[in-house]
Short mmCIF file of C-alpha atoms and ligand atoms in Angstrom, two decimals:
data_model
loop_
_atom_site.label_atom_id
_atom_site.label_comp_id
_atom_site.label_asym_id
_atom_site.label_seq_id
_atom_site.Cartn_x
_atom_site.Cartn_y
_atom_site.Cartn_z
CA UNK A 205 -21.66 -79.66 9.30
CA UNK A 206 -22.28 -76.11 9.71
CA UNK A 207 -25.56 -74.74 8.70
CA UNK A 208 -24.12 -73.15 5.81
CA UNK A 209 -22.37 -76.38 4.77
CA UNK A 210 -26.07 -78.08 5.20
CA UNK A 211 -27.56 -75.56 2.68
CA UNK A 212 -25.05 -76.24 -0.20
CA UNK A 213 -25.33 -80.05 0.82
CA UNK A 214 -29.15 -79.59 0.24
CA UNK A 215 -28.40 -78.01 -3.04
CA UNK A 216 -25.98 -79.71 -4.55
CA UNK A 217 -27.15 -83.14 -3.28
CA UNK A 218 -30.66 -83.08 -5.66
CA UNK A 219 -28.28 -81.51 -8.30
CA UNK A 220 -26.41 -84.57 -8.75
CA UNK A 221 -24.01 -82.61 -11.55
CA UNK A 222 -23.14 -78.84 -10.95
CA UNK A 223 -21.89 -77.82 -15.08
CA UNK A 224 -18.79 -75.15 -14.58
CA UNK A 225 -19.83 -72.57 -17.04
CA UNK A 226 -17.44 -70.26 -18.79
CA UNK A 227 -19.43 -67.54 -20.52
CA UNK A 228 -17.31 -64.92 -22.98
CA UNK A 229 -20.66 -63.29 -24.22
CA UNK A 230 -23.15 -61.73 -22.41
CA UNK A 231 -25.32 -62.45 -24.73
CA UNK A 232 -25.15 -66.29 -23.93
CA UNK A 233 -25.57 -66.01 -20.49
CA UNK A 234 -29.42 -66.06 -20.51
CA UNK A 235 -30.31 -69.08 -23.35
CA UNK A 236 -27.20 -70.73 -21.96
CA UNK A 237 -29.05 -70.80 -18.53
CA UNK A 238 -32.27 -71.96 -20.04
CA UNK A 239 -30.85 -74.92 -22.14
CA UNK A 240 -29.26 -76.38 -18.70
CA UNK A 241 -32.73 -76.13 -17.28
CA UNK A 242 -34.24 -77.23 -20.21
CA UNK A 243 -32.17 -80.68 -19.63
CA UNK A 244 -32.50 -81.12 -15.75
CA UNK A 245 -29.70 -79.48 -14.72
CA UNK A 246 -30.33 -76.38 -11.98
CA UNK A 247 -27.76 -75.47 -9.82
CA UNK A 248 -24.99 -73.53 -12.30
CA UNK A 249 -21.57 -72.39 -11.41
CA UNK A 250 -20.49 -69.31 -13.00
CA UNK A 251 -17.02 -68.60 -13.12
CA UNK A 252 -14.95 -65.52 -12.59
CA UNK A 253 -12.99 -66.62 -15.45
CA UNK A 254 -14.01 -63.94 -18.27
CA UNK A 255 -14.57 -60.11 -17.58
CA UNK A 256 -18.64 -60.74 -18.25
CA UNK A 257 -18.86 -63.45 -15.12
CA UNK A 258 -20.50 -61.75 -12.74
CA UNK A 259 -23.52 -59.71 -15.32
CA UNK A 260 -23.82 -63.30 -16.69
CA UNK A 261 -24.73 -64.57 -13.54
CA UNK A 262 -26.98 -61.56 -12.63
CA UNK A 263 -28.67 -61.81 -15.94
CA UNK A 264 -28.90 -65.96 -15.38
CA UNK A 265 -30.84 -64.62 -11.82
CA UNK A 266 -32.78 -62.35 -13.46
CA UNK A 267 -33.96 -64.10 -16.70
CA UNK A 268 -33.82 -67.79 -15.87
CA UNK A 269 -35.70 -68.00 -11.78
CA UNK A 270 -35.33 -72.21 -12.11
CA UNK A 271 -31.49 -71.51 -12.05
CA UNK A 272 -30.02 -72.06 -8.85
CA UNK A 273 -26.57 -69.98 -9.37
CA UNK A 274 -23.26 -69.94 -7.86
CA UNK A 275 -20.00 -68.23 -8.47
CA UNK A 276 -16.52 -70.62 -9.32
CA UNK A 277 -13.32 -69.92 -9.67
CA UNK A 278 -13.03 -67.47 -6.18
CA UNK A 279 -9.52 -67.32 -5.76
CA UNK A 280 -9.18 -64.34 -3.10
CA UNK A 281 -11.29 -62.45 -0.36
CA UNK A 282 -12.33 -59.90 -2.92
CA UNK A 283 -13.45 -62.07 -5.50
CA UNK A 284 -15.85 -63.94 -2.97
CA UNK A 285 -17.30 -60.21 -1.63
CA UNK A 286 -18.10 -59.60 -5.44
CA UNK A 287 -19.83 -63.25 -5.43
CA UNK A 288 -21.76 -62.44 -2.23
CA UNK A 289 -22.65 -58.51 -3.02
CA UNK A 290 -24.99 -59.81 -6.07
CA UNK A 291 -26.91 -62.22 -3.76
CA UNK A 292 -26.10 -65.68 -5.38
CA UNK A 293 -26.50 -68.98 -3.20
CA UNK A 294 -23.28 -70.64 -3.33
CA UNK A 295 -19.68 -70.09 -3.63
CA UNK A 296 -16.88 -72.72 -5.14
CA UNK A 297 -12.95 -72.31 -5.23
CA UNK A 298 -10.33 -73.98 -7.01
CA UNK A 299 -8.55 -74.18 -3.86
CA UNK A 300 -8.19 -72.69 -0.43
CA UNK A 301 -5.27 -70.25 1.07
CA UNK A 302 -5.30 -68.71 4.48
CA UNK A 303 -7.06 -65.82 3.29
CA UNK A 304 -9.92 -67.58 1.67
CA UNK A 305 -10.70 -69.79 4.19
CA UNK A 306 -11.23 -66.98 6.41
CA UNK A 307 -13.20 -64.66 5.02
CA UNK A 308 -15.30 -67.47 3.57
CA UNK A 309 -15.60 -68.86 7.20
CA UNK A 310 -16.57 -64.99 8.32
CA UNK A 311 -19.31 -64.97 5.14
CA UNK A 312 -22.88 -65.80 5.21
CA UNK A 313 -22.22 -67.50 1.94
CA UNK A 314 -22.32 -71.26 1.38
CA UNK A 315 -18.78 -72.31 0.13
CA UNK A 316 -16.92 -75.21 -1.32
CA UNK A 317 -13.09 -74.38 -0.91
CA UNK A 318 -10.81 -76.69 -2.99
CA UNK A 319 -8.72 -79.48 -1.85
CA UNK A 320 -6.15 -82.10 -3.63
CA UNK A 321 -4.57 -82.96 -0.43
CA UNK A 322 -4.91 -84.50 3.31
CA UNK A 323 -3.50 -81.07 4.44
CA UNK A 324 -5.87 -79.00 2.45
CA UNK A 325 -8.55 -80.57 3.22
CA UNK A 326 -7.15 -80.65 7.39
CA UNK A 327 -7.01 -76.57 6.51
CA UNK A 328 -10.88 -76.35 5.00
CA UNK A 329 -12.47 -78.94 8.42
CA UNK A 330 -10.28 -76.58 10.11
CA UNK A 331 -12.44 -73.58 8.85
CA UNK A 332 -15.79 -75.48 9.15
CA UNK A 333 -15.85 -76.56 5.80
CA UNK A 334 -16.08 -80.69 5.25
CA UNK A 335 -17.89 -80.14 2.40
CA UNK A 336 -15.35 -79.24 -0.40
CA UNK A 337 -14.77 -79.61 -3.83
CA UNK A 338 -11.99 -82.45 -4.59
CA UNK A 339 -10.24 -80.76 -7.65
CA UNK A 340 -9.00 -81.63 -10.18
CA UNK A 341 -9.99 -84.82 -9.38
CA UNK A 342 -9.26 -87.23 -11.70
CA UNK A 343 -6.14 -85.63 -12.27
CA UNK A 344 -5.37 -85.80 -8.32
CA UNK A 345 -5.42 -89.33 -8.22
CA UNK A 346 -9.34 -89.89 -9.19
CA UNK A 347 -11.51 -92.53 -7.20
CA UNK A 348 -8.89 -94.63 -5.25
CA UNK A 349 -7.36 -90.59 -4.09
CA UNK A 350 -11.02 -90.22 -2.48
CA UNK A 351 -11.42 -93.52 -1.23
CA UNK A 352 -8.02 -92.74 0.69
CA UNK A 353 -9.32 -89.64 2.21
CA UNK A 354 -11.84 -91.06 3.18
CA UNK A 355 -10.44 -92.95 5.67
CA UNK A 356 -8.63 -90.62 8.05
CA UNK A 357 -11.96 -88.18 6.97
CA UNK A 358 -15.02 -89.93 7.45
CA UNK A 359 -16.96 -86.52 8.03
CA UNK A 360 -15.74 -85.11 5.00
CA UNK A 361 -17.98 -84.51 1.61
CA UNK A 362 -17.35 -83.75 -1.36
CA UNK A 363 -17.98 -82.54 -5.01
CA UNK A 364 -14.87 -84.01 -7.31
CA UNK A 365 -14.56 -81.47 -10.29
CA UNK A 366 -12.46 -81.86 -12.83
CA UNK A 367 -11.54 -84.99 -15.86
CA UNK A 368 -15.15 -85.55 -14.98
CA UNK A 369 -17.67 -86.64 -17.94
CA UNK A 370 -20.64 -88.58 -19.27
CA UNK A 371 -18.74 -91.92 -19.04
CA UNK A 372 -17.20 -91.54 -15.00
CA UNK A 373 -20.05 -89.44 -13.13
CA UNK A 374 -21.99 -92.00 -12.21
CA UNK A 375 -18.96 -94.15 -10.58
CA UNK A 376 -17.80 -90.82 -9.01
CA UNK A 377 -21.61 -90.05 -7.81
CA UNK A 378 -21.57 -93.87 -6.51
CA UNK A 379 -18.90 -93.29 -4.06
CA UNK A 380 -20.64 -92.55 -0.70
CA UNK A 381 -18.60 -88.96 0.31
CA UNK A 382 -19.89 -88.05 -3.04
CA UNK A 383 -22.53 -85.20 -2.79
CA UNK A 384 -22.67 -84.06 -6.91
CA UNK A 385 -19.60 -83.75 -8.76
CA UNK A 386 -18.53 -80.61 -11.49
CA UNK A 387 -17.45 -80.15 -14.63
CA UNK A 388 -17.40 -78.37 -17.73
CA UNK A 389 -18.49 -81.47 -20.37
CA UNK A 390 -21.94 -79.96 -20.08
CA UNK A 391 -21.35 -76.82 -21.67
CA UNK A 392 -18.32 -77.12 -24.06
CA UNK A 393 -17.57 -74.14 -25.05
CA UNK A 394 -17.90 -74.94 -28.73
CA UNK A 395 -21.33 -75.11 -28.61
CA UNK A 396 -21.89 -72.18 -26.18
CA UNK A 397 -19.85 -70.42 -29.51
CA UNK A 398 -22.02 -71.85 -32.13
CA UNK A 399 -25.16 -71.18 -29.77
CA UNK A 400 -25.99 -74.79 -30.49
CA UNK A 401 -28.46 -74.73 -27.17
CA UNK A 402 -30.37 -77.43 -28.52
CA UNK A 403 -27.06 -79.73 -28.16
CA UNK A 404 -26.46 -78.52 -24.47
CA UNK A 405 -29.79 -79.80 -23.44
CA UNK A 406 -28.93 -83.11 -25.27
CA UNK A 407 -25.96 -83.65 -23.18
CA UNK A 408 -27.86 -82.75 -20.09
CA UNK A 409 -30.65 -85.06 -20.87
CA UNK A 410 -28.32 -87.66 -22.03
CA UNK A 411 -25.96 -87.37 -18.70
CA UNK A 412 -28.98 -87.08 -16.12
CA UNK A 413 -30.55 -90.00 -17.54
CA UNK A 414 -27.45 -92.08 -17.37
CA UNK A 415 -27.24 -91.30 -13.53
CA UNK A 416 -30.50 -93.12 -13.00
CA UNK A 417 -30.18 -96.71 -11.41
CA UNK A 418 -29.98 -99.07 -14.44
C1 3PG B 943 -13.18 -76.43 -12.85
O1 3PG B 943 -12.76 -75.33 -12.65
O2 3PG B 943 -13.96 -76.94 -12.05
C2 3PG B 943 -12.67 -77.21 -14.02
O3 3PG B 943 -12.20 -76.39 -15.02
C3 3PG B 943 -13.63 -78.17 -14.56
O4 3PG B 943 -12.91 -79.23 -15.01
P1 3PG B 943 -13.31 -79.96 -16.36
O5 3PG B 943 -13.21 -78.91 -17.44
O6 3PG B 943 -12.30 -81.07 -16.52
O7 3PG B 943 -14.71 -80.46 -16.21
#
């Protein structure tokens, strides 16, 4: 692994669960934060998905110092500068074209590019990254799809994002390639509406404590 590889490893690796958060108000950005910390749950990845992604995340920096955050959803070169220019630790993509790989492989910036396939993921060890997010994972073919890959790929490691929930992270997190796993069942957006913060911590609390060996 490459030393930047080793740092999100270290990160995500305590984290267990990374929640994908997809904040439309500024305004929730900051007890939105606090209720994932509030219920165990650290490392955050904001995504570039709504036009108030990246103050969110500098206001979750600012306001909430627990919060370890990281911007999702980098799709292009530029998107991963704007992730980089406001100093947060980690970077996560969907997936992985030429472009990405490269100027994520130039960055100081720990990254997880996206991979479905044996080809994808042959293009992100290419680049230096074997630790990647598997997405959308159960979608892609789920456990056995990992197990697969794991063959020809014993180095590789990764965070499976995506059908993910209370009821399947711990078999996912069982699996040993597994580092943390993603997902947005943390912070549905219907309570991040309602500002029902109280509930988000539930789920936290309720998911963390499930992880724990019975
Ligand atoms: C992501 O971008 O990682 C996904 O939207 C998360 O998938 P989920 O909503 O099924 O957890």
């Amino acid at each position: 692994m490459t030393a930047k590889q080793e740092t999100l490893a270290a990160l995500f690796g305590p984290a267990q669960v990374i929640p994908v958060l997809t904040i439309e108000r500024l305004e929730d950005a900051v007890p939105l934060a606090k209720a994932l910390v509030a219920g165990g749950v650290r490392v955050l990845e904001v995504t570039l998905r709504t036009p108030v992604a990246i103050p969110a995340a500098k206001a979750i920096m600012a306001g909430v110092p627990e919060a370890i955050v990281g911007i999702g959803t980098i799709l292009n070169a530029g998107n991963l500068a704007r992730a980089e220019a406001i100093g947060v630790k980690f970077g996560i993509s969907p997936g992985a074209t030429p472009e990405l790989l490269k100027a994520a492989a130039a960055s100081g910036l720990p990254f997880a590019p996206g991979i479905a396939t044996a080809s994808e993921l042959m293009q992100a060890l290419a680049h230096g990254f074997n630790l990647v997010k598997f997405f959308p994972a159960e979608q892609s073919g789920g456990i056995n799809a990992l197990r697969a890959l794991a063959g020809p790929f014993p180095d590789a490691r990764f965070c499976p994002t995506g059908g993910i929930g209370e009821a399947n992270a711990k078999g996912w997190l069982s699996e040993p390639n597994v580092v943390a796993v993603g997902g947005s069942w943390l912070c549905p957006a219907a309570e991040i509406r309602s500002g029902n913060w109280a509930g988000i911590t539930a789920i936290c609390q309720r998911t963390m404590k499930s992880l724990k060996p019975a």
